Coordinates of C-alpha atoms in Angstrom, one line a residue:
G1 CA 0.0 0.0 0.0
Y2 CA 0.9 3.7 -0.6
D3 CA 1.4 5.9 2.3
A4 CA 0.1 9.5 2.2
N5 CA 3.7 10.9 1.5
V6 CA 4.4 8.4 -1.4
S7 CA 0.9 9.5 -2.8
A8 CA 1.7 13.2 -2.5
K9 CA 5.1 12.8 -4.2
L10 CA 3.5 10.8 -7.0
A11 CA 0.9 13.6 -7.5
E12 CA 3.6 16.3 -7.4
D13 CA 5.7 14.3 -9.9
V14 CA 2.7 13.7 -12.2
L15 CA 1.9 17.6 -12.0
G16 CA 5.3 18.3 -13.0
I17 CA 5.2 16.1 -16.1
L18 CA 1.8 17.3 -17.2
A19 CA 3.4 20.9 -17.3
V20 CA 5.9 19.5 -20.2
Q21 CA 4.9 21.3 -23.3
D22 CA 5.7 18.3 -25.6
E23 CA 2.8 15.8 -25.6
R24 CA 4.9 12.9 -26.7
E25 CA 7.5 13.7 -24.0
C26 CA 4.9 14.0 -21.4
E27 CA 3.3 10.7 -22.5
N28 CA 6.6 8.9 -22.2
R29 CA 7.5 10.2 -18.8
L30 CA 4.0 9.4 -17.3
V31 CA 4.3 5.8 -18.7
V32 CA 7.8 5.6 -17.0
L33 CA 6.4 6.9 -13.7
L34 CA 3.1 5.2 -13.5
D35 CA 3.8 2.0 -15.7
F36 CA 2.2 0.9 -18.9
D37 CA -0.5 -0.9 -17.2
K38 CA -2.0 2.6 -16.3
F39 CA -2.1 3.7 -19.9
D40 CA -5.8 4.2 -20.1
F41 CA -5.4 6.5 -17.0
I42 CA -2.4 8.2 -18.7
K43 CA -4.5 8.8 -21.8
T44 CA -7.2 10.4 -19.7
L45 CA -4.7 12.7 -18.0
L46 CA -3.3 13.9 -21.2
R47 CA -6.6 14.6 -22.8
N48 CA -7.5 16.6 -19.8
R49 CA -3.9 17.9 -18.9
A50 CA -4.8 21.6 -19.1
K51 CA -8.0 21.2 -16.8
V52 CA -5.8 19.0 -14.2
L53 CA -2.9 21.5 -14.2
Y54 CA -5.1 24.7 -14.0
C55 CA -7.5 23.5 -11.5
T56 CA -4.8 22.1 -9.3
R57 CA -2.8 25.3 -9.4
L58 CA -5.8 27.4 -8.5
K59 CA -6.6 25.2 -5.6
Q60 CA -2.9 25.5 -4.5
A61 CA -2.9 29.3 -4.7
Q62 CA -2.3 30.6 -1.4
T63 CA -3.5 34.2 -2.0
D64 CA -5.8 36.1 -4.2
E65 CA -2.8 37.4 -6.1
E66 CA -1.6 34.0 -6.9
R67 CA -5.1 32.9 -8.0
A68 CA -5.2 36.1 -10.1
A69 CA -1.9 35.2 -11.7
V70 CA -2.9 31.6 -12.7
E71 CA -6.4 32.9 -14.0
A72 CA -4.5 35.6 -16.1
E73 CA -2.2 32.9 -17.4
M74 CA -5.3 30.8 -18.2
L75 CA -6.8 33.5 -20.3
R76 CA -3.7 34.0 -22.3
D77 CA -3.5 30.3 -23.1
A78 CA -5.4 29.8 -26.1
S79 CA -3.6 26.7 -27.4
S80 CA -4.9 24.6 -24.2
G81 CA -8.3 26.4 -24.0
G82 CA -7.4 28.1 -20.7
A83 CA -10.0 30.7 -21.3
A84 CA -12.8 28.1 -21.7
I85 CA -11.7 26.1 -18.5
L86 CA -11.8 29.2 -16.5
E87 CA -15.4 30.1 -18.0
Q88 CA -16.5 26.6 -17.0
L89 CA -15.3 27.1 -13.4
H90 CA -17.2 30.4 -13.0
Q91 CA -20.4 28.9 -14.3

């Protein structure tokens, strides 16, 4: 079984990998980290990586300023649909 520290480290590692711009590189690193038997989960992560990254970063923001900075970055991120994700969160 995993303990909380191992799970937290794994989550941190996954988030770091999801931030990698190149999708193929991102996928390869996730397979190495999580193992190939988790490939369906990896595909789901990749399909939703902008949502996972932005929603996690918004939750982790400690201040209104940090939250505003993440939201501003989302609005500028046309390629990953950051503005659309932000709009969904505010509905």
